[in-house]
Amino acid sequence: MGYQNQIMIATCLKRVLYLLVLIISQVKGQGTDPQVNVTFITDAIAKGAVCLDGSPGAYYFAQGFEDGVDNWIVYLPGGAWCNSKDDCLRRSKTGGADGLGSSKNAAPKTLLPIESPNKSINPDFYNWNKVYIRYCDGASFMADVEAVDPETQLYLRGRRIFISVLEELMATKGMANAANALLVGDSAGGLATILNCDRFSSLLPMARRVKCISDSGFFIQAKDLPEDNARRYFASIAAFHELAEFLPESCTQRMDPGLCLFPENVVDDIQTPLFLLNSDFDIYQITYQINPNPPDEEGWKNCTKVFQNLHYCTASQLHIIMDFHTAFLETVAGLNDNPTRGLFINSCYIHDFVYIQSNWQGTPTLQNKTVQQAFGDWYFERSSVQLIDTQHPYPINCNTQIV
């Protein structure tokens, strides 16, 4: 082969390789959403809209575009709770990217699939205004205690953070003119979404459509299961954060405040359309809110903490898992029939669905709908979405990844 031919072939190969690299980088770029910088609430310290450690409440905001400029998604993340001085003090020292008690060292954040600006990932809401409120109060954005303990210097002000962020967005970003709005949250944020749903709607009286979606926030009492920790734990959260006056009055007039943190006791009184996305084998509730064998607590947690470990569970432990499944379905069935309510009750052995694209657009599916499709169909009323998995009597593994 002549020298010139070798040069020509080498040049062509370089061009082909360059094009391949360019194509691959563009494909990867389409799946990578830009990071959003943190915004601290204006005059947060003066307003008292602060985290457990007294640092200012904060949020992430991405501007809507095209025909989504008047539509809004507000997201409330999860992160469990704190229920005592020591517990909340430990939490107050966690800052950084997802600090659960502080906004110190808050870093830029990539938004979740439901807030993605990528139309292929998020076809119904991709061009909406997106807000992600940092969770740093330990009580599902519900507490507003004016007094500060001089010993601990703990601030219990999550409700004030939630209200202050919304007021700031309405005053400075045009949220007061919202045409469509959606409050979404997962886990402790999913519970916050349920408890704040009507309040959110009341702040946007001019909007045509306001709805709420709770992902993995439907915590049940499971009162017939052995050593259920949830009732004691929620009672201690309500007491420490002095939540009685901020929980739905329709519930607190009938029962103790701690019981009003269980959605089954408040959902039927919510006037705003609400969607419940949850597993009836919720791994968090099974692992941490049921403790059937106190002397063998580690044995229970080890066998329930991931799907792959379930085969280590004893027959009696597996029976308790199945009892939780039954109790969850019975609790959902006990809710009033509400045609505006959305349901997507599946059997995945996970907790939280909207964090991972594979759970957002892949598994689970019910009646051939993904979570993403179910949300859009329900929100825009393209169809009724009240789906409950009746095909899987046992937990299924939904921990797959879309790359």
mmCIF file of C-alpha atoms in Angstrom:
data_model
loop_
_atom_site.group_PDB
_atom_site.id
_atom_site.type_symbol
_atom_site.label_atom_id
_atom_site.label_comp_id
_atom_site.label_asym_id
_atom_site.label_seq_id
_atom_site.Cartn_x
_atom_site.Cartn_y
_atom_site.Cartn_z
ATOM 1 C CA MET A 1 0.000 0.000 0.000
ATOM 2 C CA GLY A 2 1.358 3.429 -0.965
ATOM 3 C CA TYR A 3 2.303 6.023 1.594
ATOM 4 C CA GLN A 4 -0.357 8.447 0.383
ATOM 5 C CA ASN A 5 -3.028 5.800 0.688
ATOM 6 C CA GLN A 6 -1.921 5.109 4.258
ATOM 7 C CA ILE A 7 -2.183 8.839 5.026
ATOM 8 C CA MET A 8 -5.637 9.036 3.473
ATOM 9 C CA ILE A 9 -6.846 5.987 5.449
ATOM 10 C CA ALA A 10 -5.382 7.362 8.677
ATOM 11 C CA THR A 11 -7.055 10.735 8.057
ATOM 12 C CA CYS A 12 -10.402 9.069 7.378
ATOM 13 C CA LEU A 13 -10.084 6.957 10.525
ATOM 14 C CA LYS A 14 -9.353 10.085 12.590
ATOM 15 C CA ARG A 15 -12.445 11.772 11.173
ATOM 16 C CA VAL A 16 -14.597 8.709 11.917
ATOM 17 C CA LEU A 17 -13.258 8.530 15.479
ATOM 18 C CA TYR A 18 -13.881 12.260 15.938
ATOM 19 C CA LEU A 19 -17.464 11.890 14.756
ATOM 20 C CA LEU A 20 -18.031 8.907 17.054
ATOM 21 C CA VAL A 21 -16.691 10.837 20.051
ATOM 22 C CA LEU A 22 -18.887 13.816 19.130
ATOM 23 C CA ILE A 23 -22.004 11.656 18.775
ATOM 24 C CA ILE A 24 -21.355 9.824 22.062
ATOM 25 C CA SER A 25 -20.790 13.091 23.939
ATOM 26 C CA GLN A 26 -24.009 14.538 22.546
ATOM 27 C CA VAL A 27 -26.003 11.436 23.504
ATOM 28 C CA LYS A 28 -24.565 11.536 27.005
ATOM 29 C CA GLY A 29 -25.278 15.262 27.245
ATOM 30 C CA GLN A 30 -28.931 14.740 26.383
ATOM 31 C CA GLY A 31 -29.336 12.474 29.420
ATOM 32 C CA THR A 32 -27.485 14.759 31.841
ATOM 33 C CA ASP A 33 -29.529 17.607 33.261
ATOM 34 C CA PRO A 34 -27.730 20.805 34.304
ATOM 35 C CA GLN A 35 -27.140 21.491 37.980
ATOM 36 C CA VAL A 36 -29.130 24.213 39.712
ATOM 37 C CA ASN A 37 -27.612 26.636 42.207
ATOM 38 C CA VAL A 38 -29.012 27.016 45.697
ATOM 39 C CA THR A 39 -31.090 30.081 46.615
ATOM 40 C CA PHE A 40 -31.360 31.181 50.236
ATOM 41 C CA ILE A 41 -34.667 32.638 51.391
ATOM 42 C CA THR A 42 -34.435 36.431 51.418
ATOM 43 C CA ASP A 43 -34.135 37.719 54.996
ATOM 44 C CA ALA A 44 -34.552 34.139 56.238
ATOM 45 C CA ILE A 45 -32.928 34.845 59.604
ATOM 46 C CA ALA A 46 -35.189 37.848 60.258
ATOM 47 C CA LYS A 47 -38.247 35.836 59.238
ATOM 48 C CA GLY A 48 -37.180 32.883 61.346
ATOM 49 C CA ALA A 49 -37.374 30.623 58.285
ATOM 50 C CA VAL A 50 -34.352 28.616 59.351
ATOM 51 C CA CYS A 51 -33.023 25.077 59.623
ATOM 52 C CA LEU A 52 -32.485 23.190 62.874
ATOM 53 C CA ASP A 53 -29.098 24.870 63.364
ATOM 54 C CA GLY A 54 -30.402 28.375 62.598
ATOM 55 C CA SER A 55 -28.924 28.551 59.084
ATOM 56 C CA PRO A 56 -31.246 30.068 56.463
ATOM 57 C CA GLY A 57 -33.847 27.946 54.707
ATOM 58 C CA ALA A 58 -33.046 27.393 51.046
ATOM 59 C CA TYR A 59 -34.370 26.061 47.767
ATOM 60 C CA TYR A 60 -33.395 25.321 44.175
ATOM 61 C CA PHE A 61 -35.221 27.042 41.324
ATOM 62 C CA ALA A 62 -35.181 26.345 37.578
ATOM 63 C CA GLN A 63 -37.065 28.761 35.327
ATOM 64 C CA GLY A 64 -39.859 27.418 33.144
ATOM 65 C CA PHE A 65 -39.791 27.985 29.389
ATOM 66 C CA GLU A 66 -41.953 27.920 26.249
ATOM 67 C CA ASP A 67 -45.581 27.154 27.143
ATOM 68 C CA GLY A 68 -44.580 26.024 30.651
ATOM 69 C CA VAL A 69 -43.718 29.478 32.011
ATOM 70 C CA ASP A 70 -46.938 29.705 34.039
ATOM 71 C CA ASN A 71 -46.810 26.156 35.403
ATOM 72 C CA TRP A 72 -45.089 25.070 38.607
ATOM 73 C CA ILE A 73 -43.763 21.946 40.335
ATOM 74 C CA VAL A 74 -42.722 22.270 43.974
ATOM 75 C CA TYR A 75 -40.788 19.305 45.371
ATOM 76 C CA LEU A 76 -40.424 18.331 49.049
ATOM 77 C CA PRO A 77 -37.635 15.762 49.579
ATOM 78 C CA GLY A 78 -37.559 13.057 52.204
ATOM 79 C CA GLY A 79 -35.057 12.245 54.896
ATOM 80 C CA ALA A 80 -36.945 10.787 57.888
ATOM 81 C CA TRP A 81 -37.431 12.844 61.061
ATOM 82 C CA CYS A 82 -35.922 13.664 64.455
ATOM 83 C CA ASN A 83 -37.871 13.232 67.683
ATOM 84 C CA SER A 84 -35.724 14.407 70.612
ATOM 85 C CA LYS A 85 -33.106 16.971 71.612
ATOM 86 C CA ASP A 86 -30.217 14.577 71.047
ATOM 87 C CA ASP A 87 -31.627 13.267 67.781
ATOM 88 C CA CYS A 88 -32.267 16.751 66.381
ATOM 89 C CA LEU A 89 -28.875 18.018 67.589
ATOM 90 C CA ARG A 90 -27.150 15.243 65.659
ATOM 91 C CA ARG A 91 -29.255 16.073 62.638
ATOM 92 C CA SER A 92 -28.477 19.806 62.924
ATOM 93 C CA LYS A 93 -24.813 19.057 62.264
ATOM 94 C CA THR A 94 -25.494 17.553 58.838
ATOM 95 C CA GLY A 95 -24.974 20.137 56.107
ATOM 96 C CA GLY A 96 -23.626 19.808 52.583
ATOM 97 C CA ALA A 97 -25.448 18.725 49.445
ATOM 98 C CA ASP A 98 -28.446 17.131 51.146
ATOM 99 C CA GLY A 99 -27.955 18.282 54.715
ATOM 100 C CA LEU A 100 -30.974 17.323 56.795
ATOM 101 C CA GLY A 101 -30.438 19.875 59.553
ATOM 102 C CA SER A 102 -28.492 22.724 58.009
ATOM 103 C CA SER A 103 -28.026 24.690 54.802
ATOM 104 C CA LYS A 104 -24.331 25.272 55.450
ATOM 105 C CA ASN A 105 -22.158 24.298 52.493
ATOM 106 C CA ALA A 106 -25.227 23.767 50.321
ATOM 107 C CA ALA A 107 -24.070 22.728 46.865
ATOM 108 C CA PRO A 108 -25.633 22.902 43.386
ATOM 109 C CA LYS A 109 -28.065 20.093 42.672
ATOM 110 C CA THR A 110 -29.213 18.053 39.699
ATOM 111 C CA LEU A 111 -32.992 17.909 39.728
ATOM 112 C CA LEU A 112 -34.977 14.664 39.780
ATOM 113 C CA PRO A 113 -36.532 12.946 36.730
ATOM 114 C CA ILE A 114 -39.933 14.539 37.478
ATOM 115 C CA GLU A 115 -38.200 17.944 37.304
ATOM 116 C CA SER A 116 -35.973 17.160 34.331
ATOM 117 C CA PRO A 117 -35.963 19.705 31.452
ATOM 118 C CA ASN A 118 -35.401 16.774 29.080
ATOM 119 C CA LYS A 119 -38.652 16.133 27.200
ATOM 120 C CA SER A 120 -37.857 12.467 26.597
ATOM 121 C CA ILE A 121 -37.477 11.887 30.348
ATOM 122 C CA ASN A 122 -40.237 14.192 31.539
ATOM 123 C CA PRO A 123 -42.680 14.787 28.648
ATOM 124 C CA ASP A 124 -45.532 16.271 30.702
ATOM 125 C CA PHE A 125 -43.637 18.690 32.966
ATOM 126 C CA TYR A 126 -40.242 19.260 31.299
ATOM 127 C CA ASN A 127 -40.726 22.989 30.655
ATOM 128 C CA TRP A 128 -42.426 23.932 33.926
ATOM 129 C CA ASN A 129 -40.919 26.088 36.654
ATOM 130 C CA LYS A 130 -39.279 23.701 39.124
ATOM 131 C CA VAL A 131 -38.671 24.263 42.807
ATOM 132 C CA TYR A 132 -36.888 21.897 45.199
ATOM 133 C CA ILE A 133 -37.111 22.988 48.847
ATOM 134 C CA ARG A 134 -34.288 21.776 51.083
ATOM 135 C CA TYR A 135 -35.539 19.616 53.965
ATOM 136 C CA CYS A 136 -33.673 20.671 57.108
ATOM 137 C CA ASP A 137 -36.233 20.759 59.928
ATOM 138 C CA GLY A 138 -36.843 17.098 60.827
ATOM 139 C CA ALA A 139 -40.650 17.327 60.978
ATOM 140 C CA SER A 140 -41.946 17.152 57.396
ATOM 141 C CA PHE A 141 -42.117 20.962 57.007
ATOM 142 C CA MET A 142 -44.796 21.124 59.731
ATOM 143 C CA ALA A 143 -43.312 22.738 62.867
ATOM 144 C CA ASP A 144 -43.283 26.428 63.735
ATOM 145 C CA VAL A 145 -42.100 26.837 67.320
ATOM 146 C CA GLU A 146 -41.239 30.443 68.128
ATOM 147 C CA ALA A 147 -39.211 29.717 71.270
ATOM 148 C CA VAL A 148 -35.632 28.503 70.888
ATOM 149 C CA ASP A 149 -34.197 26.216 73.551
ATOM 150 C CA PRO A 150 -31.239 28.183 75.036
ATOM 151 C CA GLU A 151 -29.420 24.936 75.804
ATOM 152 C CA THR A 152 -29.577 23.360 72.360
ATOM 153 C CA GLN A 153 -30.162 26.398 70.111
ATOM 154 C CA LEU A 154 -32.421 24.230 67.996
ATOM 155 C CA TYR A 155 -34.938 25.914 65.691
ATOM 156 C CA LEU A 156 -38.121 24.015 64.824
ATOM 157 C CA ARG A 157 -39.357 26.033 61.846
ATOM 158 C CA GLY A 158 -40.050 23.783 58.848
ATOM 159 C CA ARG A 159 -43.546 25.159 58.263
ATOM 160 C CA ARG A 160 -42.122 28.677 58.135
ATOM 161 C CA ILE A 161 -39.545 27.595 55.545
ATOM 162 C CA PHE A 162 -42.264 26.069 53.351
ATOM 163 C CA ILE A 163 -44.502 29.154 53.532
ATOM 164 C CA SER A 164 -41.599 31.615 53.097
ATOM 165 C CA VAL A 165 -40.339 29.893 49.947
ATOM 166 C CA LEU A 166 -43.789 29.963 48.361
ATOM 167 C CA GLU A 167 -44.367 33.605 49.338
ATOM 168 C CA GLU A 168 -40.996 34.566 47.857
ATOM 169 C CA LEU A 169 -41.736 32.754 44.595
ATOM 170 C CA MET A 170 -45.152 34.407 44.349
ATOM 171 C CA ALA A 171 -43.674 37.861 44.989
ATOM 172 C CA THR A 172 -40.577 37.602 42.771
ATOM 173 C CA LYS A 173 -40.922 34.776 40.226
ATOM 174 C CA GLY A 174 -44.530 34.973 39.060
ATOM 175 C CA MET A 175 -45.896 31.990 40.942
ATOM 176 C CA ALA A 176 -48.907 34.080 41.994
ATOM 177 C CA ASN A 177 -50.018 33.839 38.363
ATOM 178 C CA ALA A 178 -49.654 30.069 38.141
ATOM 179 C CA ALA A 179 -52.018 28.372 35.713
ATOM 180 C CA ASN A 180 -51.142 24.844 36.807
ATOM 181 C CA ALA A 181 -49.339 23.742 39.951
ATOM 182 C CA LEU A 182 -48.193 20.472 41.447
ATOM 183 C CA LEU A 183 -46.842 19.742 44.924
ATOM 184 C CA VAL A 184 -44.767 16.548 45.004
ATOM 185 C CA GLY A 185 -42.749 14.860 47.726
ATOM 186 C CA ASP A 186 -41.183 11.557 48.664
ATOM 187 C CA SER A 187 -41.014 9.693 51.974
ATOM 188 C CA ALA A 188 -41.033 12.307 54.797
ATOM 189 C CA GLY A 189 -41.579 14.823 51.990
ATOM 190 C CA GLY A 190 -44.416 12.659 50.679
ATOM 191 C CA LEU A 191 -46.022 12.875 54.105
ATOM 192 C CA ALA A 192 -45.374 16.636 54.060
ATOM 193 C CA THR A 193 -47.112 16.818 50.679
ATOM 194 C CA ILE A 194 -50.218 15.144 52.106
ATOM 195 C CA LEU A 195 -50.279 17.359 55.203
ATOM 196 C CA ASN A 196 -49.607 20.581 53.253
ATOM 197 C CA CYS A 197 -51.709 19.796 50.182
ATOM 198 C CA ASP A 198 -54.734 21.971 50.968
ATOM 199 C CA ARG A 199 -52.489 24.752 52.293
ATOM 200 C CA PHE A 200 -50.564 24.741 49.011
ATOM 201 C CA SER A 201 -53.797 24.936 47.045
ATOM 202 C CA SER A 202 -55.126 27.806 49.172
ATOM 203 C CA LEU A 203 -52.059 29.906 48.307
ATOM 204 C CA LEU A 204 -52.840 29.656 44.572
ATOM 205 C CA PRO A 205 -56.533 30.591 44.253
ATOM 206 C CA MET A 206 -56.157 31.799 40.639
ATOM 207 C CA ALA A 207 -54.653 28.570 39.302
ATOM 208 C CA ARG A 208 -56.815 26.417 37.027
ATOM 209 C CA ARG A 209 -55.447 23.139 38.306
ATOM 210 C CA VAL A 210 -53.648 22.419 41.586
ATOM 211 C CA LYS A 211 -52.877 18.843 42.624
ATOM 212 C CA CYS A 212 -50.519 16.914 44.924
ATOM 213 C CA ILE A 213 -48.510 13.707 44.553
ATOM 214 C CA SER A 214 -47.116 11.718 47.478
ATOM 215 C CA ASP A 215 -44.373 9.220 46.661
ATOM 216 C CA SER A 216 -43.833 6.666 49.440
ATOM 217 C CA GLY A 217 -45.405 8.950 52.029
ATOM 218 C CA PHE A 218 -48.366 6.741 52.926
ATOM 219 C CA PHE A 219 -47.126 5.463 56.281
ATOM 220 C CA ILE A 220 -49.594 3.085 57.925
ATOM 221 C CA GLN A 221 -50.306 2.333 61.566
ATOM 222 C CA ALA A 222 -50.190 -1.450 61.011
ATOM 223 C CA LYS A 223 -51.689 -1.647 64.489
ATOM 224 C CA ASP A 224 -52.260 -5.401 64.343
ATOM 225 C CA LEU A 225 -48.621 -6.208 63.601
ATOM 226 C CA PRO A 226 -46.234 -7.094 66.444
ATOM 227 C CA GLU A 227 -44.103 -4.366 68.009
ATOM 228 C CA ASP A 228 -45.066 -1.705 65.495
ATOM 229 C CA ASN A 229 -42.715 1.242 66.130
ATOM 230 C CA ALA A 230 -44.539 3.761 63.968
ATOM 231 C CA ARG A 231 -47.193 4.866 66.472
ATOM 232 C CA ARG A 232 -44.692 5.547 69.245
ATOM 233 C CA TYR A 233 -42.269 7.222 66.873
ATOM 234 C CA PHE A 234 -44.836 9.536 65.284
ATOM 235 C CA ALA A 235 -46.245 10.414 68.726
ATOM 236 C CA SER A 236 -42.762 11.488 69.846
ATOM 237 C CA ILE A 237 -42.253 13.576 66.672
ATOM 238 C CA ALA A 238 -45.571 15.372 67.182
ATOM 239 C CA ALA A 239 -44.780 16.033 70.845
ATOM 240 C CA PHE A 240 -41.190 17.252 70.435
ATOM 241 C CA HIS A 241 -42.003 19.558 67.499
ATOM 242 C CA GLU A 242 -45.284 20.761 69.070
ATOM 243 C CA LEU A 243 -47.261 19.896 65.943
ATOM 244 C CA ALA A 244 -50.759 19.721 67.441
ATOM 245 C CA GLU A 245 -51.868 23.168 66.249
ATOM 246 C CA PHE A 246 -50.458 22.700 62.744
ATOM 247 C CA LEU A 247 -51.849 19.275 61.918
ATOM 248 C CA PRO A 248 -55.281 19.049 60.229
ATOM 249 C CA GLU A 249 -57.915 20.114 62.740
ATOM 250 C CA SER A 250 -60.373 17.622 61.280
ATOM 251 C CA CYS A 251 -58.043 14.939 62.653
ATOM 252 C CA THR A 252 -56.791 16.453 65.919
ATOM 253 C CA GLN A 253 -60.379 16.983 67.053
ATOM 254 C CA ARG A 254 -60.878 13.221 66.857
ATOM 255 C CA MET A 255 -57.569 11.717 68.006
ATOM 256 C CA ASP A 256 -54.105 12.334 69.411
ATOM 257 C CA PRO A 257 -51.783 14.517 67.288
ATOM 258 C CA GLY A 258 -49.320 11.680 66.704
ATOM 259 C CA LEU A 259 -52.031 9.664 64.983
ATOM 260 C CA CYS A 260 -52.647 12.595 62.637
ATOM 261 C CA LEU A 261 -49.234 11.995 61.069
ATOM 262 C CA PHE A 262 -50.662 8.792 59.588
ATOM 263 C CA PRO A 263 -52.168 9.614 56.182
ATOM 264 C CA GLU A 264 -55.003 7.123 56.649
ATOM 265 C CA ASN A 265 -56.403 9.498 59.308
ATOM 266 C CA VAL A 266 -56.245 12.679 57.184
ATOM 267 C CA VAL A 267 -56.458 11.757 53.483
ATOM 268 C CA ASP A 268 -60.248 11.576 53.367
ATOM 269 C CA ASP A 269 -60.525 15.181 54.581
ATOM 270 C CA ILE A 270 -58.175 16.619 51.936
ATOM 271 C CA GLN A 271 -60.074 18.675 49.367
ATOM 272 C CA THR A 272 -57.302 19.037 46.781
ATOM 273 C CA PRO A 273 -56.850 16.127 44.319
ATOM 274 C CA LEU A 274 -54.170 13.803 45.679
ATOM 275 C CA PHE A 275 -52.173 10.964 44.093
ATOM 276 C CA LEU A 276 -50.736 8.169 46.250
ATOM 277 C CA LEU A 277 -47.722 6.319 44.832
ATOM 278 C CA ASN A 278 -46.513 3.606 47.184
ATOM 279 C CA SER A 279 -45.373 0.027 47.454
ATOM 280 C CA ASP A 280 -47.460 -2.376 49.493
ATOM 281 C CA PHE A 281 -44.083 -3.938 50.379
ATOM 282 C CA ASP A 282 -42.540 -0.599 51.397
ATOM 283 C CA ILE A 283 -38.993 -1.540 52.411
ATOM 284 C CA TYR A 284 -38.561 1.431 54.779
ATOM 285 C CA GLN A 285 -41.746 0.760 56.694
ATOM 286 C CA ILE A 286 -41.046 -2.969 56.895
ATOM 287 C CA THR A 287 -37.426 -2.583 57.999
ATOM 288 C CA TYR A 288 -37.651 0.366 60.372
ATOM 289 C CA GLN A 289 -41.225 0.737 61.556
ATOM 290 C CA ILE A 290 -41.857 -2.888 62.432
ATOM 291 C CA ASN A 291 -39.659 -4.574 65.026
ATOM 292 C CA PRO A 292 -41.078 -8.030 65.680
ATOM 293 C CA ASN A 293 -38.131 -9.432 67.621
ATOM 294 C CA PRO A 294 -36.479 -6.756 69.784
ATOM 295 C CA PRO A 295 -33.697 -9.114 70.999
ATOM 296 C CA ASP A 296 -32.888 -9.900 67.342
ATOM 297 C CA GLU A 297 -33.327 -6.442 65.870
ATOM 298 C CA GLU A 298 -30.195 -6.763 63.726
ATOM 299 C CA GLY A 299 -31.383 -10.087 62.352
ATOM 300 C CA TRP A 300 -34.637 -8.460 61.235
ATOM 301 C CA LYS A 301 -32.896 -5.482 59.648
ATOM 302 C CA ASN A 302 -30.302 -7.638 57.925
ATOM 303 C CA CYS A 303 -32.875 -9.862 56.256
ATOM 304 C CA THR A 304 -35.211 -7.009 55.237
ATOM 305 C CA LYS A 305 -32.828 -4.201 54.243
ATOM 306 C CA VAL A 306 -32.504 -5.233 50.570
ATOM 307 C CA PHE A 307 -34.485 -7.498 48.262
ATOM 308 C CA GLN A 308 -31.538 -9.885 47.818
ATOM 309 C CA ASN A 309 -31.479 -10.591 51.570
ATOM 310 C CA LEU A 310 -35.081 -11.708 51.892
ATOM 311 C CA HIS A 311 -34.062 -15.348 51.526
ATOM 312 C CA TYR A 312 -32.238 -14.984 54.855
ATOM 313 C CA CYS A 313 -35.513 -14.222 56.642
ATOM 314 C CA THR A 314 -37.024 -16.946 58.778
ATOM 315 C CA ALA A 315 -40.476 -18.316 58.057
ATOM 316 C CA SER A 316 -41.964 -16.214 60.869
ATOM 317 C CA GLN A 317 -40.236 -13.072 59.565
ATOM 318 C CA LEU A 318 -41.546 -13.683 56.040
ATOM 319 C CA HIS A 319 -45.005 -14.154 57.515
ATOM 320 C CA ILE A 320 -44.774 -10.699 59.137
ATOM 321 C CA ILE A 321 -43.728 -9.169 55.798
ATOM 322 C CA MET A 322 -46.800 -10.724 54.184
ATOM 323 C CA ASP A 323 -48.940 -9.431 57.067
ATOM 324 C CA PHE A 324 -47.666 -5.914 56.374
ATOM 325 C CA HIS A 325 -48.637 -6.339 52.718
ATOM 326 C CA THR A 326 -52.159 -7.332 53.751
ATOM 327 C CA ALA A 327 -52.408 -4.493 56.275
ATOM 328 C CA PHE A 328 -51.271 -1.932 53.701
ATOM 329 C CA LEU A 329 -53.851 -3.024 51.119
ATOM 330 C CA GLU A 330 -56.593 -3.089 53.756
ATOM 331 C CA THR A 331 -55.656 0.444 54.852
ATOM 332 C CA VAL A 332 -55.874 1.739 51.282
ATOM 333 C CA ALA A 333 -59.162 -0.092 50.754
ATOM 334 C CA GLY A 334 -60.505 1.596 53.905
ATOM 335 C CA LEU A 335 -60.175 5.084 52.416
ATOM 336 C CA ASN A 336 -63.295 6.789 51.136
ATOM 337 C CA ASP A 337 -63.986 6.358 47.439
ATOM 338 C CA ASN A 338 -62.807 9.591 45.817
ATOM 339 C CA PRO A 339 -62.902 9.858 42.014
ATOM 340 C CA THR A 340 -60.273 12.643 41.992
ATOM 341 C CA ARG A 341 -57.715 10.529 43.856
ATOM 342 C CA GLY A 342 -54.925 8.812 41.969
ATOM 343 C CA LEU A 343 -53.477 5.485 43.064
ATOM 344 C CA PHE A 344 -50.416 3.560 41.922
ATOM 345 C CA ILE A 345 -49.953 0.856 44.552
ATOM 346 C CA ASN A 346 -47.307 -1.614 43.426
ATOM 347 C CA SER A 347 -45.343 -4.506 44.913
ATOM 348 C CA CYS A 348 -41.760 -3.306 44.411
ATOM 349 C CA TYR A 349 -39.541 -3.922 47.406
ATOM 350 C CA ILE A 350 -38.307 -0.325 47.486
ATOM 351 C CA HIS A 351 -39.077 3.061 49.024
ATOM 352 C CA ASP A 352 -39.125 6.197 46.798
ATOM 353 C CA PHE A 353 -39.737 5.983 43.056
ATOM 354 C CA VAL A 354 -39.086 9.368 41.460
ATOM 355 C CA TYR A 355 -35.390 9.523 42.374
ATOM 356 C CA ILE A 356 -34.289 6.947 39.810
ATOM 357 C CA GLN A 357 -35.088 7.154 36.125
ATOM 358 C CA SER A 358 -35.509 3.379 35.850
ATOM 359 C CA ASN A 359 -38.350 3.521 38.393
ATOM 360 C CA TRP A 360 -39.739 6.692 36.815
ATOM 361 C CA GLN A 361 -39.923 5.321 33.279
ATOM 362 C CA GLY A 362 -39.279 1.586 33.699
ATOM 363 C CA THR A 363 -40.389 -0.722 36.487
ATOM 364 C CA PRO A 364 -42.908 -0.841 38.021
ATOM 365 C CA THR A 365 -45.715 -0.801 35.477
ATOM 366 C CA LEU A 366 -49.406 -1.315 36.172
ATOM 367 C CA GLN A 367 -51.772 -1.909 33.269
ATOM 368 C CA ASN A 368 -48.876 -0.988 30.972
ATOM 369 C CA LYS A 369 -48.423 2.420 32.602
ATOM 370 C CA THR A 370 -45.135 3.573 34.065
ATOM 371 C CA VAL A 371 -45.035 5.955 37.021
ATOM 372 C CA GLN A 372 -44.266 8.815 34.626
ATOM 373 C CA GLN A 373 -47.251 7.978 32.406
ATOM 374 C CA ALA A 374 -49.578 7.503 35.368
ATOM 375 C CA PHE A 375 -48.692 10.917 36.814
ATOM 376 C CA GLY A 376 -49.289 12.695 33.508
ATOM 377 C CA ASP A 377 -52.558 10.888 32.729
ATOM 378 C CA TRP A 378 -53.923 11.638 36.195
ATOM 379 C CA TYR A 379 -52.760 15.256 36.403
ATOM 380 C CA PHE A 380 -54.108 16.240 32.988
ATOM 381 C CA GLU A 381 -57.186 14.039 33.396
ATOM 382 C CA ARG A 382 -56.477 12.042 30.269
ATOM 383 C CA SER A 383 -57.734 9.005 32.166
ATOM 384 C CA SER A 384 -58.584 7.854 35.659
ATOM 385 C CA VAL A 385 -55.579 6.286 37.404
ATOM 386 C CA GLN A 386 -56.507 4.090 40.357
ATOM 387 C CA LEU A 387 -54.174 1.147 39.951
ATOM 388 C CA ILE A 388 -53.353 -1.519 42.537
ATOM 389 C CA ASP A 389 -51.059 -4.467 41.786
ATOM 390 C CA THR A 390 -53.053 -7.697 42.104
ATOM 391 C CA GLN A 391 -50.597 -9.806 40.076
ATOM 392 C CA HIS A 392 -47.762 -10.039 42.608
ATOM 393 C CA PRO A 393 -48.645 -11.465 46.035
ATOM 394 C CA TYR A 394 -44.951 -11.350 46.963
ATOM 395 C CA PRO A 395 -42.394 -8.508 46.796
ATOM 396 C CA ILE A 396 -40.661 -7.969 43.450
ATOM 397 C CA ASN A 397 -37.231 -6.561 42.652
ATOM 398 C CA CYS A 398 -37.484 -3.199 40.884
ATOM 399 C CA ASN A 399 -33.904 -2.054 41.404
ATOM 400 C CA THR A 400 -32.928 -1.850 37.759
ATOM 401 C CA GLN A 401 -31.096 1.069 36.181
ATOM 402 C CA ILE A 402 -31.598 2.925 32.893
ATOM 403 C CA VAL A 403 -28.152 4.096 31.730
#
